[in-house]
C-alpha cells in the first residue's frame, strides 16, 4: 500500500486499481462513493466534536475561566460525553407542527454542508470532486442550507422559531452576496474557478500576498461576511438567546437539535477551509518566489498539516469575533451589509481588475 | 438488463423529478409544495451534472433552488400559517387540467419521437468556465455581447423599479 503523506494521489490510484481488479465498473464507482461517504461522515463527526471542544476552551480562555476540564485530560472527552447525552435524549413530538417538514429540515441543513465539503481540497490528491466551477459550486450548494433553517422555523409553529428563521433568512441571503463578491475578486486574480488550479497558482506565493491591497480587503470582507453567513456571533440574531429563546431551533430536541448544532460548526469549518484555500494557499506550503532553500524547508511539513493549520487559524479568528463583539441589531446588520460591505466590495472587484490588467500584482 | 452507473443515475433523477413534480401540484399544504418543488429543481441540477454541464447545474442550484425557492418560502412564511390546508379542487377544474396536461404531453412526446437524434461517439466534454465567459463578452461571430448587455439593462431597470416600489412615500415620512 503506497501511502505517501506528501502526495495522496498514488494512494487513491492504488485504491482504485485494487477495486478495479475484483469487480465491475459499476460496483467500483458505487464502492468508491460509499468509501468517500464513510470517510466524510467520520471526518464530519470528529471535526464537529473537536470544534465544539475548541469553542468552549477558547471561550473560557477569552473570559479568564478554565472551561471543560473534568472529563479526560483538559476536558478532551467532554464533547463525547455530551454527544452520548444528546443521543439518549427524548425527541419531543410537537402536536400542531408540520411533522414532515419539521423532520426534513435538519437533514437539508446537514446535506447542504456535506455537498460543500465535497469540493474542499484537504491535501495534494486528497480532493473528492475537483469541478471545473469549484468555487461557484461551493457558493451554490451552501445557499441551500438557508432553506432548511426557514423550513425549521415555519414548521415548528412557534413565534420564536418563525422570527429566528425570518431573521436568518434575511441575513444569509444578504451576506451571501458579499461572500460571493469577495471570492470573485480572487477569481479575477486567479483567472480560474477550479480549486486545484487555484491552489497550484499559489505555489510562488499565497494570493493574499500576491494580490496585496485588493486581496487583503477581500479577505477582511470574506471573514466578516462569512461569519454572518454561518449565523455566528456577533451576527447570531437568528438564535439570539436573550430575546428568542433559541431562534429557529427552539422546538427541536435531542439528536435533531444536534444536527443543527453540528451543521453550524461544520459550516464554520467549510468557510474557514474555503478562506484558507482561496486566500492563504490551501495545502500549499508558505513559499517565497526565488528563495529555493527556504521553500524546500517549508515543503518538509506535509500539505495536510498546512491545510489544517491555516483552517484552524481562520476558525480561531471567527471564534475570537464571537466572544469579543456584542451582538448587532437587525437594522445595524443590514446597514453593514448593504451600505458598507457591498459598495466596498464592488469597488474592490474593479480595483482588482485594474491591478490585474496593469500587471501590478506579483 | 445490467445498467451502467450513469444510466442508473439518470433513471434515479428522472424518477425523482416525476414523483416530486406530481407531489408539488397535488400537495394541499403550500410550504410542502414549495419543498417538493425544491427537490424537483435539485434533481434537474443532478441531470445537468450527469451531462457534465457543471456550470448550468450550479446556476440551476443558485438561481432556482437558492434564489427563487427561498423567495417563495419567504413569502409563504410572511403570509400563511402552519395549520392552513387547501381544499381539493372540484371535478370541473380537474377535468380541464387533465385535458390540458394530456394535450401537452402528447404534443411533447410526439415531437421528441419524431425528431431524429444523431448519436455522437465523442466522449462527453466538460464545458469550460473560461470559454463561457469569453463567448459571453465576445462581439465576433458566435459572441453573445449584445444579449448580455441587453439583459444587464433589463436587470438594472427592474432593480430600479423594485427600489421605487419598496421605497416609502415621502408624504408618510413627513407625517411621522
Short mmCIF file of C-alpha atoms in Angstrom, two decimals:
data_model
loop_
_atom_site.label_atom_id
_atom_site.label_comp_id
_atom_site.label_asym_id
_atom_site.label_seq_id
_atom_site.Cartn_x
_atom_site.Cartn_y
_atom_site.Cartn_z
CA UNK A 1 0.00 0.00 0.00
CA UNK A 2 1.76 3.14 -1.20
CA UNK A 3 0.87 5.77 1.37
CA UNK A 4 2.79 9.00 0.81
CA UNK A 5 1.76 11.84 3.10
CA UNK A 6 3.12 14.40 0.65
CA UNK A 7 1.03 13.21 -2.30
CA UNK A 8 -2.13 11.17 -1.77
CA UNK A 9 -2.80 10.62 -5.48
CA UNK A 10 -0.74 7.42 -5.53
CA UNK A 11 -2.81 6.13 -2.60
CA UNK A 12 -6.16 6.91 -4.26
CA UNK A 13 -4.86 5.39 -7.51
CA UNK A 14 -3.93 2.25 -5.60
CA UNK A 15 -7.42 2.03 -4.06
CA UNK A 16 -9.00 2.46 -7.48
CA UNK A 17 -6.82 -0.15 -9.15
CA UNK A 18 -7.24 -2.76 -6.47
CA UNK A 19 -11.03 -2.30 -6.60
CA UNK A 20 -10.94 -2.44 -10.40
CA UNK A 21 -9.22 -5.81 -10.27
CA UNK A 22 -12.01 -7.51 -8.34
CA UNK A 23 -15.33 -6.02 -9.56
CA UNK A 24 -17.23 -4.48 -12.48
CA UNK A 25 -17.02 -0.69 -13.19
CA UNK A 26 -20.49 -0.09 -11.78
CA UNK A 27 -19.57 -1.59 -8.43
CA UNK A 28 -16.18 0.14 -8.43
CA UNK A 29 -17.92 3.54 -8.62
CA UNK A 30 -20.50 2.52 -6.03
CA UNK A 31 -17.89 1.21 -3.61
CA UNK A 32 -15.73 4.28 -4.07
CA UNK A 33 -18.69 6.55 -3.41
CA UNK A 34 -19.56 4.60 -0.27
CA UNK A 35 -15.92 4.75 0.92
CA UNK A 36 -15.69 8.50 0.31
CA UNK A 37 -19.04 8.97 2.03
CA UNK A 38 -17.91 6.98 5.08
CA UNK A 39 -14.65 8.90 5.24
CA UNK A 40 -16.57 12.20 5.14
CA UNK A 41 -19.06 11.04 7.78
CA UNK A 42 -16.25 10.10 10.15
CA UNK A 43 -14.41 13.32 9.41
CA UNK A 44 -17.63 15.30 9.92
CA UNK A 45 -18.25 13.77 13.33
CA UNK A 46 -14.65 14.14 14.51
CA UNK A 47 -14.32 17.75 13.32
CA UNK A 48 -17.69 18.62 14.85
CA UNK A 49 -16.67 17.24 18.25
CA UNK A 50 -13.25 18.90 18.12
CA UNK A 51 -14.74 22.26 17.16
CA UNK A 52 -17.29 22.23 19.99
CA UNK A 53 -14.49 21.48 22.44
CA UNK A 54 -12.26 24.15 20.87
CA UNK A 55 -15.08 26.69 21.07
CA UNK A 56 -15.62 26.01 24.78
CA UNK A 57 -11.92 26.14 25.59
CA UNK A 58 -11.36 29.33 23.59
CA UNK A 59 -14.45 30.97 25.06
CA UNK A 60 -13.18 30.10 28.54
CA UNK A 61 -9.75 31.46 27.68
CA UNK A 62 -11.24 34.78 26.49
CA UNK A 63 -13.32 35.03 29.67
CA UNK A 64 -10.46 34.05 32.04
CA UNK A 65 -12.07 30.76 33.03
CA UNK A 66 -10.87 27.17 32.72
CA UNK A 67 -13.63 25.68 30.59
CA UNK A 68 -14.34 21.93 30.47
CA UNK A 69 -11.58 20.20 32.48
CA UNK A 70 -13.04 17.17 34.28
CA UNK A 71 -13.72 14.54 31.59
CA UNK A 72 -10.37 13.31 30.31
CA UNK A 73 -7.16 15.34 30.08
CA UNK A 74 -8.00 19.07 29.57
CA UNK A 75 -11.66 18.05 29.23
CA UNK A 76 -10.85 16.27 26.00
CA UNK A 77 -13.72 13.78 26.25
CA UNK A 78 -16.30 16.33 27.40
CA UNK A 79 -17.93 16.68 23.97
CA UNK A 80 -18.07 12.91 23.54
CA UNK A 81 -19.96 12.70 26.83
CA UNK A 82 -22.24 15.50 25.60
CA UNK A 83 -22.85 13.63 22.36
CA UNK A 84 -23.85 10.48 24.23
CA UNK A 85 -26.24 12.55 26.33
CA UNK A 86 -27.78 14.10 23.20
CA UNK A 87 -28.22 10.67 21.61
CA UNK A 88 -30.20 9.43 24.59
CA UNK A 89 -32.46 12.49 24.89
CA UNK A 90 -36.11 12.23 24.07
CA UNK A 91 -37.26 13.54 20.70
CA UNK A 92 -40.17 15.78 21.61
CA UNK A 93 -43.16 15.46 19.32
CA UNK A 94 -44.95 18.73 18.65
CA UNK A 95 -48.67 18.39 18.21
CA UNK A 96 -49.50 21.24 15.86
CA UNK A 97 -46.31 21.27 13.81
CA UNK A 98 -45.99 20.24 10.18
CA UNK A 99 -44.37 16.94 11.02
CA UNK A 100 -42.90 16.11 7.60
CA UNK A 101 -41.14 19.45 7.12
CA UNK A 102 -40.15 19.53 10.78
CA UNK A 103 -38.28 16.25 10.30
CA UNK A 104 -36.80 17.10 6.88
CA UNK A 105 -35.38 20.50 7.87
CA UNK A 106 -32.31 19.31 9.87
CA UNK A 107 -31.36 16.98 7.02
CA UNK A 108 -31.47 19.77 4.42
CA UNK A 109 -29.09 21.81 6.57
CA UNK A 110 -26.73 18.84 7.03
CA UNK A 111 -26.83 17.79 3.35
CA UNK A 112 -26.01 21.33 2.19
CA UNK A 113 -22.86 21.37 4.29
CA UNK A 114 -21.94 17.85 3.12
CA UNK A 115 -22.25 18.92 -0.51
CA UNK A 116 -19.95 21.87 0.08
CA UNK A 117 -17.42 19.71 1.90
CA UNK A 118 -17.03 17.51 -1.19
CA UNK A 119 -15.22 20.22 -3.15
CA UNK A 120 -12.71 21.15 -0.43
CA UNK A 121 -9.09 20.08 -1.13
CA UNK A 122 -7.53 18.62 2.02
CA UNK A 123 -4.10 17.84 0.59
CA UNK A 124 -2.41 17.10 -2.70
CA UNK A 125 -4.54 14.33 -4.23
CA UNK A 126 -6.99 14.30 -1.32
CA UNK A 127 -9.90 16.01 -3.03
CA UNK A 128 -13.29 14.31 -3.52
CA UNK A 129 -14.50 16.21 -6.62
CA UNK A 130 -12.44 18.75 -8.50
CA UNK A 131 -15.09 20.54 -10.51
CA UNK A 132 -14.33 22.99 -13.27
CA UNK A 133 -16.53 25.52 -11.48
CA UNK A 134 -15.25 24.63 -7.97
CA UNK A 135 -15.83 27.90 -6.13
CA UNK A 136 -19.13 28.60 -7.84
CA UNK A 137 -20.25 25.11 -6.85
CA UNK A 138 -19.43 25.71 -3.17
CA UNK A 139 -21.26 29.06 -3.19
CA UNK A 140 -24.23 27.43 -4.92
CA UNK A 141 -24.69 24.45 -2.62
CA UNK A 142 -24.05 26.39 0.58
CA UNK A 143 -27.01 28.60 -0.33
CA UNK A 144 -29.26 25.56 0.16
CA UNK A 145 -28.72 25.49 3.92
CA UNK A 146 -30.91 28.54 4.47
CA UNK A 147 -33.92 26.61 3.13
CA UNK A 148 -33.55 24.12 5.97
CA UNK A 149 -33.47 26.95 8.51
CA UNK A 150 -36.56 28.62 7.03
CA UNK A 151 -38.46 25.32 6.96
CA UNK A 152 -37.45 24.55 10.55
CA UNK A 153 -38.67 27.95 11.72
CA UNK A 154 -42.01 27.76 9.97
CA UNK A 155 -42.91 24.15 10.60
CA UNK A 156 -42.25 24.37 14.37
CA UNK A 157 -45.38 26.52 14.68
CA UNK A 158 -43.77 28.77 17.28
CA UNK A 159 -43.33 32.51 17.07
CA UNK A 160 -39.76 32.45 18.35
CA UNK A 161 -38.78 29.94 15.68
CA UNK A 162 -40.53 31.91 12.97
CA UNK A 163 -38.87 35.21 13.90
CA UNK A 164 -35.49 33.48 14.13
CA UNK A 165 -35.96 31.91 10.72
CA UNK A 166 -37.02 35.20 9.11
CA UNK A 167 -34.02 36.98 10.55
CA UNK A 168 -31.60 34.31 9.49
CA UNK A 169 -33.11 34.18 6.01
CA UNK A 170 -32.68 37.94 5.50
CA UNK A 171 -29.18 37.75 6.93
CA UNK A 172 -27.90 34.80 4.93
CA UNK A 173 -29.37 36.00 1.65
CA UNK A 174 -27.75 39.43 2.08
CA UNK A 175 -24.35 38.27 3.23
CA UNK A 176 -24.10 35.59 0.55
CA UNK A 177 -23.66 38.48 -1.84
CA UNK A 178 -20.58 39.76 -0.05
CA UNK A 179 -19.04 36.31 0.27
CA UNK A 180 -19.60 35.73 -3.44
CA UNK A 181 -18.16 39.10 -4.47
CA UNK A 182 -15.05 38.75 -2.30
CA UNK A 183 -14.45 35.33 -3.87
CA UNK A 184 -14.97 36.84 -7.35
CA UNK A 185 -12.19 39.32 -6.56
CA UNK A 186 -9.83 36.39 -6.14
CA UNK A 187 -11.21 34.61 -9.20
CA UNK A 188 -10.31 37.75 -11.19
CA UNK A 189 -6.74 37.41 -9.89
CA UNK A 190 -6.57 33.65 -10.45
CA UNK A 191 -8.37 33.56 -13.78
CA UNK A 192 -9.96 30.22 -12.91
CA UNK A 193 -12.63 28.74 -10.67
CA UNK A 194 -11.15 25.27 -10.48
CA UNK A 195 -9.96 24.75 -6.92
CA UNK A 196 -6.97 22.54 -7.74
CA UNK A 197 -5.72 25.20 -10.18
CA UNK A 198 -6.28 27.97 -7.64
CA UNK A 199 -4.12 26.11 -5.12
CA UNK A 200 -1.47 25.36 -7.75
CA UNK A 201 -1.31 29.04 -8.78
CA UNK A 202 -0.31 29.91 -5.21
CA UNK A 203 2.91 27.90 -5.42
CA UNK A 204 5.00 31.07 -5.66
CA UNK A 205 3.10 32.99 -3.01
CA UNK A 206 -0.36 32.95 -1.47
CA UNK A 207 -2.98 35.16 -3.10
CA UNK A 208 -3.24 37.36 -0.02
CA UNK A 209 0.38 38.42 -0.69
CA UNK A 210 0.41 38.37 -4.49
CA UNK A 211 -2.85 40.30 -4.75
CA UNK A 212 -1.75 42.71 -1.95
CA UNK A 213 -4.21 45.63 -1.23
CA UNK A 214 -7.19 44.24 -3.06
CA UNK A 215 -6.73 40.69 -1.76
CA UNK A 216 -6.41 41.92 1.83
CA UNK A 217 -9.63 43.96 1.53
CA UNK A 218 -11.35 40.92 0.04
CA UNK A 219 -10.04 38.70 2.85
CA UNK A 220 -11.36 41.01 5.57
CA UNK A 221 -14.74 41.27 3.87
CA UNK A 222 -14.80 37.50 3.42
CA UNK A 223 -14.16 36.98 7.14
CA UNK A 224 -16.94 39.37 8.20
CA UNK A 225 -19.47 38.21 5.64
CA UNK A 226 -18.87 34.51 6.15
CA UNK A 227 -19.17 34.89 9.92
CA UNK A 228 -22.58 36.41 9.26
CA UNK A 229 -23.47 33.77 6.71
CA UNK A 230 -22.94 30.94 9.16
CA UNK A 231 -25.09 32.69 11.78
CA UNK A 232 -22.35 33.07 14.35
CA UNK A 233 -21.85 35.82 16.86
CA UNK A 234 -21.75 38.84 16.66
CA UNK A 235 -24.28 38.13 13.90
CA UNK A 236 -26.23 35.37 15.70
CA UNK A 237 -29.55 37.22 15.67
CA UNK A 238 -31.25 34.14 14.32
CA UNK A 239 -30.88 32.47 17.68
CA UNK A 240 -30.38 35.46 19.98
CA UNK A 241 -30.96 33.56 23.20
CA UNK A 242 -31.84 36.63 25.25
CA UNK A 243 -34.80 37.50 23.00
CA UNK A 244 -35.79 34.41 21.04
CA UNK A 245 -35.02 31.51 23.45
CA UNK A 246 -33.03 29.66 20.77
CA UNK A 247 -34.33 31.03 17.48
CA UNK A 248 -35.21 28.69 14.67
CA UNK A 249 -34.31 25.51 16.58
CA UNK A 250 -36.25 26.32 19.78
CA UNK A 251 -38.64 23.38 19.32
CA UNK A 252 -36.01 20.82 18.39
CA UNK A 253 -34.65 18.35 20.92
CA UNK A 254 -32.18 15.51 21.17
CA UNK A 255 -30.34 14.43 18.07
CA UNK A 256 -32.31 16.71 15.73
CA UNK A 257 -31.08 19.71 17.67
CA UNK A 258 -27.60 18.19 17.49
CA UNK A 259 -27.91 18.10 13.70
CA UNK A 260 -28.41 21.87 13.57
CA UNK A 261 -25.63 22.39 16.06
CA UNK A 262 -23.23 20.14 14.14
CA UNK A 263 -24.13 21.71 10.79
CA UNK A 264 -23.39 25.15 12.23
CA UNK A 265 -19.91 24.07 13.29
CA UNK A 266 -19.31 22.29 10.00
CA UNK A 267 -20.34 25.39 8.09
CA UNK A 268 -17.78 27.29 10.11
CA UNK A 269 -15.20 24.68 9.17
CA UNK A 270 -16.20 24.91 5.49
CA UNK A 271 -15.94 28.71 5.28
CA UNK A 272 -12.63 28.55 7.13
CA UNK A 273 -11.22 26.00 4.72
CA UNK A 274 -12.60 27.92 1.75
CA UNK A 275 -10.94 31.09 3.05
CA UNK A 276 -7.71 29.18 3.69
CA UNK A 277 -7.79 27.69 0.19
CA UNK A 278 -8.62 30.85 -1.70
CA UNK A 279 -6.61 33.43 0.23
CA UNK A 280 -3.94 31.51 2.13
CA UNK A 281 -2.98 28.86 -0.43
CA UNK A 282 -4.90 25.82 0.86
CA UNK A 283 -2.48 22.94 1.40
CA UNK A 284 0.31 24.84 -0.38
CA UNK A 285 3.27 25.47 1.97
CA UNK A 286 4.49 29.02 2.54
CA UNK A 287 6.67 29.81 -0.47
CA UNK A 288 8.54 32.94 -1.48
CA UNK A 289 9.38 33.23 -5.17
CA UNK A 290 13.11 32.68 -5.73
CA UNK A 291 14.01 31.52 -2.20
CA UNK A 292 14.51 27.89 -3.16
CA UNK A 293 16.25 26.81 0.05
CA UNK A 294 13.54 28.38 2.21
CA UNK A 295 10.81 26.80 0.06
CA UNK A 296 12.42 23.37 0.40
CA UNK A 297 12.40 23.70 4.20
CA UNK A 298 8.74 24.73 4.09
CA UNK A 299 7.92 21.71 1.91
CA UNK A 300 9.14 19.45 4.72
CA UNK A 301 5.84 19.83 6.60
CA UNK A 302 3.19 17.69 4.79
CA UNK A 303 0.46 19.61 2.90
CA UNK A 304 -2.32 18.26 5.13
CA UNK A 305 -0.82 19.97 8.17
CA UNK A 306 -0.51 23.26 6.32
CA UNK A 307 -4.17 23.00 5.39
CA UNK A 308 -5.27 22.16 8.95
CA UNK A 309 -3.09 24.92 10.40
CA UNK A 310 -4.49 27.63 8.13
CA UNK A 311 -8.06 26.44 8.66
CA UNK A 312 -7.55 26.41 12.43
CA UNK A 313 -6.17 29.96 12.24
CA UNK A 314 -9.31 31.24 10.48
CA UNK A 315 -11.56 29.28 12.84
CA UNK A 316 -9.77 30.90 15.78
CA UNK A 317 -10.40 34.37 14.29
CA UNK A 318 -14.10 33.57 13.81
CA UNK A 319 -14.36 32.35 17.43
CA UNK A 320 -12.49 35.43 18.58
CA UNK A 321 -15.18 37.57 16.87
CA UNK A 322 -17.91 35.74 18.70
CA UNK A 323 -16.54 36.13 22.20
CA UNK A 324 -15.37 39.76 21.93
CA UNK A 325 -18.03 41.68 19.99
CA UNK A 326 -21.56 42.46 21.21
CA UNK A 327 -24.44 41.26 19.06
CA UNK A 328 -25.71 43.59 16.32
CA UNK A 329 -29.32 44.71 15.93
CA UNK A 330 -31.09 43.54 12.76
CA UNK A 331 -31.10 47.04 11.20
CA UNK A 332 -27.40 47.51 12.01
CA UNK A 333 -26.70 44.15 10.45
CA UNK A 334 -28.44 45.02 7.20
CA UNK A 335 -26.89 48.51 7.14
CA UNK A 336 -23.42 46.99 7.49
CA UNK A 337 -24.01 44.72 4.53
CA UNK A 338 -25.88 46.93 2.09
CA UNK A 339 -24.35 50.33 2.86
CA UNK A 340 -20.74 49.41 3.65
CA UNK A 341 -19.60 45.93 2.63
CA UNK A 342 -21.37 45.75 -0.73
CA UNK A 343 -20.13 49.11 -2.14
CA UNK A 344 -16.58 48.46 -0.86
CA UNK A 345 -16.73 45.03 -2.43
CA UNK A 346 -17.90 46.29 -5.82
CA UNK A 347 -15.14 48.91 -5.80
CA UNK A 348 -12.68 46.21 -4.80
CA UNK A 349 -13.56 43.99 -7.75
CA UNK A 350 -12.89 46.91 -10.11
CA UNK A 351 -9.64 47.64 -8.27
CA UNK A 352 -8.53 44.04 -8.62
CA UNK A 353 -9.40 44.02 -12.32
CA UNK A 354 -7.30 47.18 -12.77
CA UNK A 355 -4.37 45.66 -10.86
CA UNK A 356 -4.52 42.51 -13.00
CA UNK A 357 -4.80 44.48 -16.26
CA UNK A 358 -1.87 46.74 -15.37
CA UNK A 359 0.15 43.78 -14.10
CA UNK A 360 0.56 45.37 -10.66
CA UNK A 361 0.22 42.09 -8.81
CA UNK A 362 3.14 39.80 -8.08
CA UNK B 1 -30.55 -5.87 -18.14
CA UNK B 2 -27.45 -4.51 -16.45
CA UNK B 3 -27.44 -0.74 -16.01
CA UNK B 4 -24.32 1.36 -16.19
CA UNK B 5 -23.77 3.82 -13.35
CA UNK B 6 -24.80 6.85 -15.41
CA UNK B 7 -27.95 5.12 -16.67
CA UNK B 8 -28.83 4.23 -13.12
CA UNK B 9 -28.33 7.83 -12.00
CA UNK B 10 -30.39 9.11 -14.94
CA UNK B 11 -33.34 6.89 -14.02
CA UNK B 12 -32.94 7.87 -10.37
CA UNK B 13 -33.11 11.60 -11.13
CA UNK B 14 -35.87 11.15 -13.73
CA UNK B 15 -37.99 9.22 -11.26
CA UNK B 16 -37.36 11.83 -8.57
CA UNK B 17 -38.38 14.63 -10.95
CA UNK B 18 -41.61 12.88 -11.95
CA UNK B 19 -42.63 11.93 -8.41
CA UNK B 20 -41.86 15.29 -6.83
CA UNK B 21 -43.46 17.22 -9.72
CA UNK B 22 -46.71 15.34 -9.15
CA UNK B 23 -46.44 15.88 -5.38
CA UNK B 24 -45.82 19.61 -5.94
CA UNK B 25 -49.13 20.12 -7.71
CA UNK B 26 -51.18 17.73 -5.60
CA UNK B 27 -49.99 18.73 -2.12
CA UNK B 28 -52.61 20.54 -0.05
CA UNK B 29 -50.10 22.36 2.14
CA UNK B 30 -48.39 25.23 0.42
CA UNK B 31 -44.96 25.01 2.06
CA UNK B 32 -44.79 21.29 1.39
CA UNK B 33 -45.48 22.04 -2.27
CA UNK B 34 -42.59 24.53 -2.24
CA UNK B 35 -40.30 21.90 -0.68
CA UNK B 36 -41.25 19.33 -3.32
CA UNK B 37 -40.53 21.96 -5.98
CA UNK B 38 -37.09 22.38 -4.41
CA UNK B 39 -36.46 18.64 -4.80
CA UNK B 40 -37.56 18.78 -8.46
CA UNK B 41 -35.13 21.64 -9.15
CA UNK B 42 -32.25 19.90 -7.38
CA UNK B 43 -32.88 16.68 -9.32
CA UNK B 44 -32.79 18.70 -12.54
CA UNK B 45 -29.42 20.07 -11.45
CA UNK B 46 -28.37 16.46 -10.89
CA UNK B 47 -29.21 15.67 -14.53
CA UNK B 48 -27.09 18.63 -15.65
CA UNK B 49 -24.20 17.30 -13.57
CA UNK B 50 -24.71 13.93 -15.24
CA UNK B 51 -24.42 15.64 -18.64
CA UNK B 52 -21.12 17.16 -17.47
CA UNK B 53 -22.61 20.65 -17.83
CA UNK B 54 -21.47 21.74 -14.39
CA UNK B 55 -21.92 25.45 -14.95
CA UNK B 56 -25.62 25.12 -15.77
CA UNK B 57 -26.05 22.78 -12.79
CA UNK B 58 -24.54 25.33 -10.42
CA UNK B 59 -26.64 28.10 -11.98
CA UNK B 60 -29.72 25.92 -11.52
CA UNK B 61 -28.92 25.44 -7.83
CA UNK B 62 -28.02 29.09 -7.15
CA UNK B 63 -30.84 30.73 -9.07
CA UNK B 64 -33.73 28.31 -8.73
CA UNK B 65 -33.06 26.37 -5.54
CA UNK B 66 -31.14 29.05 -3.64
CA UNK B 67 -32.90 32.09 -5.09
CA UNK B 68 -36.42 31.51 -6.31
CA UNK B 69 -37.41 28.79 -3.83
CA UNK B 70 -36.06 30.90 -0.96
CA UNK B 71 -38.14 33.82 -2.25
CA UNK B 72 -41.25 31.61 -2.46
CA UNK B 73 -40.66 30.19 1.05
CA UNK B 74 -40.09 33.70 2.39
CA UNK B 75 -43.41 34.94 1.04
CA UNK B 76 -45.18 31.87 2.41
CA UNK B 77 -43.58 32.47 5.80
CA UNK B 78 -44.92 36.02 5.82
CA UNK B 79 -48.43 35.20 4.68
CA UNK B 80 -49.53 31.75 5.72
CA UNK B 81 -49.96 29.81 8.95
CA UNK B 82 -48.79 26.26 9.57
CA UNK B 83 -52.30 24.90 10.03
CA UNK B 84 -53.71 26.15 6.70
CA UNK B 85 -54.75 23.39 4.31
CA UNK B 86 -56.10 23.95 0.82
CA UNK B 87 -59.39 22.39 -0.27
CA UNK B 88 -59.34 19.84 -3.04
CA UNK B 89 -60.36 21.36 -6.37
CA UNK B 90 -63.74 20.50 -7.94
CA UNK B 91 -64.24 17.94 -10.70
CA UNK B 92 -64.67 20.56 -13.45
CA UNK B 93 -61.24 22.03 -12.80
CA UNK B 94 -59.76 18.56 -12.53
CA UNK B 95 -61.21 17.57 -15.88
CA UNK B 96 -59.97 20.73 -17.58
CA UNK B 97 -56.49 20.28 -16.10
CA UNK B 98 -56.43 16.64 -17.15
CA UNK B 99 -57.28 17.55 -20.76
CA UNK B 100 -54.68 20.35 -20.85
CA UNK B 101 -51.99 18.06 -19.42
CA UNK B 102 -52.87 15.25 -21.84
CA UNK B 103 -52.67 17.57 -24.87
CA UNK B 104 -49.36 19.00 -23.68
CA UNK B 105 -47.90 15.55 -23.03
CA UNK B 106 -48.99 14.22 -26.43
CA UNK B 107 -47.50 17.26 -28.21
CA UNK B 108 -44.17 17.00 -26.44
CA UNK B 109 -43.86 13.22 -26.74
CA UNK B 110 -44.73 13.14 -30.46
CA UNK B 111 -42.25 15.95 -31.18
CA UNK B 112 -39.48 14.13 -29.34
CA UNK B 113 -40.24 10.81 -31.03
CA UNK B 114 -40.32 12.39 -34.50
CA UNK B 115 -37.01 14.19 -34.10
CA UNK B 116 -34.04 12.24 -35.44
CA UNK B 117 -31.41 12.34 -32.69
CA UNK B 118 -27.95 11.64 -34.00
CA UNK B 119 -25.89 9.67 -31.51
CA UNK B 120 -22.40 11.06 -31.14
CA UNK B 121 -19.48 8.78 -30.48
CA UNK B 122 -17.39 11.55 -28.93
CA UNK B 123 -16.79 11.42 -25.21
CA UNK B 124 -18.74 13.95 -23.14
CA UNK B 125 -16.69 17.06 -22.57
CA UNK B 126 -16.96 19.47 -19.67
CA UNK B 127 -17.88 22.99 -20.78
CA UNK B 128 -15.08 25.14 -19.53
CA UNK B 129 -15.95 28.17 -17.45
CA UNK B 130 -13.35 30.31 -19.22
CA UNK B 131 -14.92 29.56 -22.59
CA UNK B 132 -18.40 30.57 -21.35
CA UNK B 133 -17.03 33.86 -20.05
CA UNK B 134 -15.16 34.65 -23.23
CA UNK B 135 -18.09 33.94 -25.54
CA UNK B 136 -20.47 35.95 -23.33
CA UNK B 137 -18.33 39.05 -23.85
CA UNK B 138 -17.22 38.39 -27.42
CA UNK B 139 -18.57 40.64 -30.19
CA UNK B 140 -17.35 38.46 -33.02
CA UNK B 141 -19.24 35.63 -34.70
CA UNK B 142 -20.99 33.40 -32.14
CA UNK B 143 -20.42 36.01 -29.45
CA UNK B 144 -23.18 36.97 -27.03
CA UNK B 145 -22.24 40.50 -26.01
CA UNK B 146 -25.45 42.13 -27.30
CA UNK B 147 -27.93 39.86 -25.46
CA UNK B 148 -25.66 40.04 -22.41
CA UNK B 149 -25.77 43.85 -22.34
CA UNK B 150 -29.50 43.97 -23.10
CA UNK B 151 -30.16 41.64 -20.17
CA UNK B 152 -27.96 43.81 -17.93
CA UNK B 153 -30.07 46.86 -18.81
CA UNK B 154 -33.27 44.90 -18.22
CA UNK B 155 -32.00 43.79 -14.80
CA UNK B 156 -30.95 47.33 -13.91
CA UNK B 157 -34.37 48.65 -14.90
CA UNK B 158 -36.18 46.03 -12.84
CA UNK B 159 -33.92 46.71 -9.87
CA UNK B 160 -34.67 50.45 -10.01
CA UNK B 161 -38.35 49.59 -10.34
CA UNK B 162 -38.20 47.34 -7.26
CA UNK B 163 -36.47 50.06 -5.23
CA UNK B 164 -39.10 52.65 -6.22
CA UNK B 165 -41.95 50.30 -5.30
CA UNK B 166 -40.36 49.34 -1.98
CA UNK B 167 -39.46 52.91 -1.00
CA UNK B 168 -41.68 54.67 1.50
CA UNK B 169 -43.66 57.65 0.21
CA UNK B 170 -42.11 60.96 1.24
CA UNK B 171 -45.53 62.15 2.45
CA UNK B 172 -45.71 59.38 5.06
CA UNK B 173 -42.28 60.22 6.37
CA UNK B 174 -43.18 63.90 6.94
CA UNK B 175 -46.36 62.80 8.75
CA UNK B 176 -44.35 60.58 11.05
#
